CSV table of C-alpha atoms in Angstrom, one decimal:
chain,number,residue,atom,x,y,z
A,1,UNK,CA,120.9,105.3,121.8
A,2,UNK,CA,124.7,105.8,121.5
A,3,UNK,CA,125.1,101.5,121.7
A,4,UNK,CA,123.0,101.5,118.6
A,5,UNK,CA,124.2,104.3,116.5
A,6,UNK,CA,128.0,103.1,117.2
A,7,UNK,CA,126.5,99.4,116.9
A,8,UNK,CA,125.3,100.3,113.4
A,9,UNK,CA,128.4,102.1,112.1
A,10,UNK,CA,130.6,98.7,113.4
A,11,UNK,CA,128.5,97.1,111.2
A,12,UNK,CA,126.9,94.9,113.5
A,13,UNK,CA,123.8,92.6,112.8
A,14,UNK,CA,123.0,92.4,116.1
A,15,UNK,CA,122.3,96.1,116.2
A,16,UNK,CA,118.6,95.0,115.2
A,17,UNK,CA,117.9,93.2,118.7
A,18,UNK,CA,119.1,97.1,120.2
A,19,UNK,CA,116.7,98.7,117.8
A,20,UNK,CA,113.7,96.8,118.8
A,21,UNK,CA,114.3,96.9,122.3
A,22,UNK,CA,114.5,100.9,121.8
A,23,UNK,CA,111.7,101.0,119.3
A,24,UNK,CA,111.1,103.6,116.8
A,25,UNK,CA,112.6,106.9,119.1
A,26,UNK,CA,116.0,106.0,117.4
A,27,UNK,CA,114.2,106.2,113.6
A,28,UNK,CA,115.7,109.8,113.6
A,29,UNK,CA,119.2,108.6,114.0
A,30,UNK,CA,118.7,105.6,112.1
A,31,UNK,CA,117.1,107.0,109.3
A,32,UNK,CA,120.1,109.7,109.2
A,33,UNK,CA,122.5,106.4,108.8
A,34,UNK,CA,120.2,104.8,105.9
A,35,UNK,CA,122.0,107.6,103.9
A,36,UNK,CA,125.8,106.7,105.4
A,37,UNK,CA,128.0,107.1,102.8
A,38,UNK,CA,128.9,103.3,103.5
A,39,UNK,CA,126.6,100.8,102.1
A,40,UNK,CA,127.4,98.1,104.9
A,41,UNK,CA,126.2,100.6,107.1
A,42,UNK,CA,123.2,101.8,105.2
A,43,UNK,CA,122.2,97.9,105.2
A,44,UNK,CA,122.2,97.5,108.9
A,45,UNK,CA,120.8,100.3,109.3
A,46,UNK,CA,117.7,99.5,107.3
A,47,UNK,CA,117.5,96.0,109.2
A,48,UNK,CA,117.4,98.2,111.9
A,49,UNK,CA,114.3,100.1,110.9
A,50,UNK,CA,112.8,97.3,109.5
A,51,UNK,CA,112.8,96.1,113.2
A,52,UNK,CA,111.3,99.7,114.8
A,53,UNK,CA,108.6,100.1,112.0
A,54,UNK,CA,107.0,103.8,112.9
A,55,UNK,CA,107.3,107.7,111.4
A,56,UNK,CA,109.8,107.9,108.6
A,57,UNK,CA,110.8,104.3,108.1
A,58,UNK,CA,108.9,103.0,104.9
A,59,UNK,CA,110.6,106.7,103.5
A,60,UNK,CA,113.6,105.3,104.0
A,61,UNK,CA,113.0,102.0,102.5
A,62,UNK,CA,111.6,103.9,99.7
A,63,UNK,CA,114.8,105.8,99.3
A,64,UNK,CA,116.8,102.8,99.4
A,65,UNK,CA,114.8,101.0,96.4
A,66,UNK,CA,117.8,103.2,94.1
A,67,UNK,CA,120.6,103.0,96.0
A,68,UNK,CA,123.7,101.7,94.2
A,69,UNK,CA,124.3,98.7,95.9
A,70,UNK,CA,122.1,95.6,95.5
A,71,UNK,CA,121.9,94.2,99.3
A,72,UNK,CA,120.9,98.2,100.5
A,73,UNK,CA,118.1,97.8,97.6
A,74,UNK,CA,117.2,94.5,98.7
A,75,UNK,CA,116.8,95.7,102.4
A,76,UNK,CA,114.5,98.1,101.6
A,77,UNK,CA,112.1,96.0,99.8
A,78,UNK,CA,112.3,93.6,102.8
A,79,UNK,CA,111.4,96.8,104.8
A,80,UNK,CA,108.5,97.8,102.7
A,81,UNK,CA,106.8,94.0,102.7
A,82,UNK,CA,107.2,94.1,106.3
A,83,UNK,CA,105.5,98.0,106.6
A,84,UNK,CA,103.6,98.3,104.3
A,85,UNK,CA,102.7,101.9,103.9
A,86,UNK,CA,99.9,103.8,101.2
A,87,UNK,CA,102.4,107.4,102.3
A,88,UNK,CA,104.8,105.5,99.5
A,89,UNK,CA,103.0,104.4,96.8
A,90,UNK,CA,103.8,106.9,94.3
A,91,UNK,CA,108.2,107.1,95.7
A,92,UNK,CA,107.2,103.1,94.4
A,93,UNK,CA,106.1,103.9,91.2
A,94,UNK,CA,108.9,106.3,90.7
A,95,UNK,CA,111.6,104.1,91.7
A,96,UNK,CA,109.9,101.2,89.1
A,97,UNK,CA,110.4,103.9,86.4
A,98,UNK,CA,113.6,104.5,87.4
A,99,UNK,CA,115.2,101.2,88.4
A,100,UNK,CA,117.2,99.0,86.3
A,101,UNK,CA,117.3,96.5,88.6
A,102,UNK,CA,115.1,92.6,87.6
A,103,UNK,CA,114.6,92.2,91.3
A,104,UNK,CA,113.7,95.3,92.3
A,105,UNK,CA,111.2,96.0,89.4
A,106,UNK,CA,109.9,92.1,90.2
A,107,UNK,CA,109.4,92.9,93.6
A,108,UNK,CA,107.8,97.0,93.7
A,109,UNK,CA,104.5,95.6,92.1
A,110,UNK,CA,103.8,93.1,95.1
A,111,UNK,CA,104.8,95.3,97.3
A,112,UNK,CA,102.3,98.1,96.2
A,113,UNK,CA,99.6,94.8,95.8
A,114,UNK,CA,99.7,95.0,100.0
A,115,UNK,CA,98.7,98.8,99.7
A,116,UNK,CA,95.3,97.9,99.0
A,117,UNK,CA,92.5,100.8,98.1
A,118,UNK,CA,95.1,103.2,97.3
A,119,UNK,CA,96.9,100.8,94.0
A,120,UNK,CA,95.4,101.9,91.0
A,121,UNK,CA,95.5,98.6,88.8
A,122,UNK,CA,96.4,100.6,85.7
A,123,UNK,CA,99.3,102.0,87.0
A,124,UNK,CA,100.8,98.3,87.9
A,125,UNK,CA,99.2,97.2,84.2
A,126,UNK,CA,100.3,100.3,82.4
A,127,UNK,CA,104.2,99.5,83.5
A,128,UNK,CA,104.3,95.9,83.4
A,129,UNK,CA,102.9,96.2,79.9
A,130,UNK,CA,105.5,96.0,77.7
A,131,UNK,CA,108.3,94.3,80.4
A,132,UNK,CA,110.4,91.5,79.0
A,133,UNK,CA,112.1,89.6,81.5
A,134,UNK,CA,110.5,86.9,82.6
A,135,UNK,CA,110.9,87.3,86.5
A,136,UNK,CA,109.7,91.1,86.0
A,137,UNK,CA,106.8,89.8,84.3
A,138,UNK,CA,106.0,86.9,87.2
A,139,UNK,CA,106.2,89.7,90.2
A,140,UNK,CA,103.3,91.5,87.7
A,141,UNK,CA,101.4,88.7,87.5
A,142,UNK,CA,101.2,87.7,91.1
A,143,UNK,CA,100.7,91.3,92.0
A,144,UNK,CA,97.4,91.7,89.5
A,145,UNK,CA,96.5,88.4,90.5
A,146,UNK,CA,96.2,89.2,94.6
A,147,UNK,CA,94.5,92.7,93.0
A,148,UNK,CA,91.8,91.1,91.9
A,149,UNK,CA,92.5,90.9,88.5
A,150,UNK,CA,90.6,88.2,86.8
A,151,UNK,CA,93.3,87.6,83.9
A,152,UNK,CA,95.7,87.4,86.3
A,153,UNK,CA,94.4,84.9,88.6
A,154,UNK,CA,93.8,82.3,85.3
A,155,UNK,CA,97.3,82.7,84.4
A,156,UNK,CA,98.4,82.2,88.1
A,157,UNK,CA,96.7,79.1,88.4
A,158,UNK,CA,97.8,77.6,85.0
A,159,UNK,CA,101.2,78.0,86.0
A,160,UNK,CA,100.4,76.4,89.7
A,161,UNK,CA,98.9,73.8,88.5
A,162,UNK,CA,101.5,72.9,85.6
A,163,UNK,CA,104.3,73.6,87.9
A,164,UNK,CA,106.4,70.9,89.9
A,165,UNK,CA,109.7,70.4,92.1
A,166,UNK,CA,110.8,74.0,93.2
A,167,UNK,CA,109.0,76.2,91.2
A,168,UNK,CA,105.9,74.4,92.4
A,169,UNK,CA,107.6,75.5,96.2
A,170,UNK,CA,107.9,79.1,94.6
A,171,UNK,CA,104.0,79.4,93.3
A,172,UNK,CA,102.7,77.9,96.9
A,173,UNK,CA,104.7,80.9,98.4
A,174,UNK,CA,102.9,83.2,95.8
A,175,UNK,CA,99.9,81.7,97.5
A,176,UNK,CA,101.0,82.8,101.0
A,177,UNK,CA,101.4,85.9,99.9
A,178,UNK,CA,98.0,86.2,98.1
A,179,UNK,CA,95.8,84.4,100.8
A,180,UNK,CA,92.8,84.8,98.8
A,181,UNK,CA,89.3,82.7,98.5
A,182,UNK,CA,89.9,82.0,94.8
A,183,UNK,CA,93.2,80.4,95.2
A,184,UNK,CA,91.2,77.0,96.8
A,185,UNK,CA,89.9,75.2,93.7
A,186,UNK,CA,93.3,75.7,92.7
A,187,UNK,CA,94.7,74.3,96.0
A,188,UNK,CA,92.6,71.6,96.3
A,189,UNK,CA,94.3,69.2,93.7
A,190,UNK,CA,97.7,69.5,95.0
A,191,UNK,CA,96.6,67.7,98.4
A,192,UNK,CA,97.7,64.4,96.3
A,193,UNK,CA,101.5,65.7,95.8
A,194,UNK,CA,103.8,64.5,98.3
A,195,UNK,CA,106.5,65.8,96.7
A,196,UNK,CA,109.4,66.8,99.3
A,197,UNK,CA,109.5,71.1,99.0
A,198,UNK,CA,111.5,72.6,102.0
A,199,UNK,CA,114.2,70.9,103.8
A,200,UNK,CA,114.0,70.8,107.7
A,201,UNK,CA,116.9,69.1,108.6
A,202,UNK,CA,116.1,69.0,112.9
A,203,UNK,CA,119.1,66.2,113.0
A,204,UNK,CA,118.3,66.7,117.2
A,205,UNK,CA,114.4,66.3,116.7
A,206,UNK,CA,114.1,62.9,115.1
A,207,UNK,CA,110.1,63.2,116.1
A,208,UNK,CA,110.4,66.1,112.8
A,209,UNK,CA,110.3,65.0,109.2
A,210,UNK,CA,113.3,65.6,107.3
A,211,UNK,CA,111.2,67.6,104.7
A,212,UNK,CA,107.7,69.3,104.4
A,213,UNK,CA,106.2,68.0,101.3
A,214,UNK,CA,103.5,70.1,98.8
A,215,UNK,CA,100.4,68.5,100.0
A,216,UNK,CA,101.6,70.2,103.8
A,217,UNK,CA,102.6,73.5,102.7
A,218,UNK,CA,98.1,73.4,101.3
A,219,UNK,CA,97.1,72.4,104.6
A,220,UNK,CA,98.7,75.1,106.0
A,221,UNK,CA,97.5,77.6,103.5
A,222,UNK,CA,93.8,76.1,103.0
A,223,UNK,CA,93.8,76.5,107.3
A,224,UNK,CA,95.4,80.1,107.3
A,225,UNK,CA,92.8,81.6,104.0
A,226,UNK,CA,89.6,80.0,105.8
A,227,UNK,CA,90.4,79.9,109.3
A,228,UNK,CA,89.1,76.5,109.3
A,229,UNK,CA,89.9,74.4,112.4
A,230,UNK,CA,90.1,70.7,111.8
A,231,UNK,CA,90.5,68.0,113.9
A,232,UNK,CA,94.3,68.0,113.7
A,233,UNK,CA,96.2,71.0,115.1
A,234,UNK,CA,97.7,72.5,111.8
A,235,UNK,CA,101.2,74.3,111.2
A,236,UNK,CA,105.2,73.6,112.2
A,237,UNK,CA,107.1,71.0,110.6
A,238,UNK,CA,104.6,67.7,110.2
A,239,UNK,CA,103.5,65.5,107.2
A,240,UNK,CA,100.1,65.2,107.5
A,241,UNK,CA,98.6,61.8,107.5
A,242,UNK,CA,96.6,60.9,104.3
A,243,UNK,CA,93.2,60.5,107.0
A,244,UNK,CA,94.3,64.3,107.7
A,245,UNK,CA,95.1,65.6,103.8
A,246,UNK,CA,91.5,63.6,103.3
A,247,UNK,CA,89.9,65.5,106.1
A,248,UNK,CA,91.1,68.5,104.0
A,249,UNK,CA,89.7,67.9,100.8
A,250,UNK,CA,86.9,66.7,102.0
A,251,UNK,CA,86.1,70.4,103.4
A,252,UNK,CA,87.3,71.6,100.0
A,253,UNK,CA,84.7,69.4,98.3
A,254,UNK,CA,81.6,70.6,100.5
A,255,UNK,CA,82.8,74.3,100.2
């Protein structure tokens, strides 16, 4: 426990492999570092915790959603998407009220989205209301949208459909992060853009595309909402062959 504890206050990344070997026994001393007067060291230790999980971690996280410096703030959101946590939901409403911070207000209403039963769609509604900045407003929207709320949901898929290059990457992320029935229709269309998204780069692995285009990234997603198994294993860095994207539309089609 020592190794981790003097680990965290060197600052040391690598303080997270030391925290999942020990597991959540070192929250206690981790947690008491989240509130280190140095912010360095409240970051690594929030990585850390963000590694254990367990009793008093998404508190922390929580806390750290105010905290005066952006990457500490940033951790904890990370922390709370990873363990996610009903115990918080009102400490998330609280710091929205609170925070002044694009980001951070962007981010708490997809973060309480994962909470399930225990959101209150009002309260999300009720505070993104009257919000102006547009990436403030785009967190609310996905948020309501994986919520079930029907507005939402058309909004979401004008702007998939209309979008292109990376904020076409962006809105297929949304969809990860949604994983919802209704998204397919949506989906379905964007099986014909072969636009290059995310850049691989395996300069050792010439068998790996360079990029994985948008029509992949649905495959991927259509497989991981429906659990459909196709003929073709599905996932890590391909391009699908158009027989394959075709296989995938075709199960679309007869949905």
């Amino acid at each position: 426990m020592q190794n981790l504890i003097q680990s965290v206050l060197n600052k040391d990344p690598s303080a997270a492999v030391l925290a999942q070997q020990i597991g959540s026994k070192a929250n206690p001393e981790l947690i008491k570092l989240a509130q280190h007067g140095d912010p360095d060291v409240r970051f690594i230790a929030l990585g850390c915790l963000n590694e254990t999980g367990g009793e008093g971690a998404s508190q922390a996280f929580a806390r750290a959603l105010l905290d005066i410096d952006a990457s500490v703030r940033n951790a904890g959101l990370q922390g709370l998407m990873n363990h996610p946590d009903p115990a918080v939901y009102n400490n998330l409403l609280n710091a929205y009220d609170k925070s002044d911070d694009e980001n951070v207000k962007k981010m708490i209403p997809m973060v309480a989205a994962n909470l399930g039963e225990t959101v209150k769609i009002e309260d999300i509604k009720n505070r993104c209301r009257n919000e102006k900045d547009p990436e403030v407003i785009e967190g609310c929207l996905v948020a309501l949208a994986k919520l079930g709320d029907l507005e939402a949901q058309k909004e979401f898929g004008k702007r998939l459909i209309s979008s292109s290059g990376q904020e076409r990457r962006k809105y297929l992320e949304y969809c990860e992060y949604i994983s919802a029935p209704w998204l397919l229709n949506m989906l379905a269309p964007l099986l014909s853009d072969k636009e290059e998204m995310v850049f691989i780069g395996l300069d050792d692995q010439p068998q790996f595309p360079n990029y994985l285009r948008a029509c992949d990234m649905v495959v991927e997603l259509v497989a991981s909402i429906t659990g459909k198994e196709f003929s073709f294993p599905v996932g890590g860095p391909v391009n699908y062959t158009d027989q394959q994207l075709n296989e995938v539309r075709e199960f679309l089609r007869q949905r």
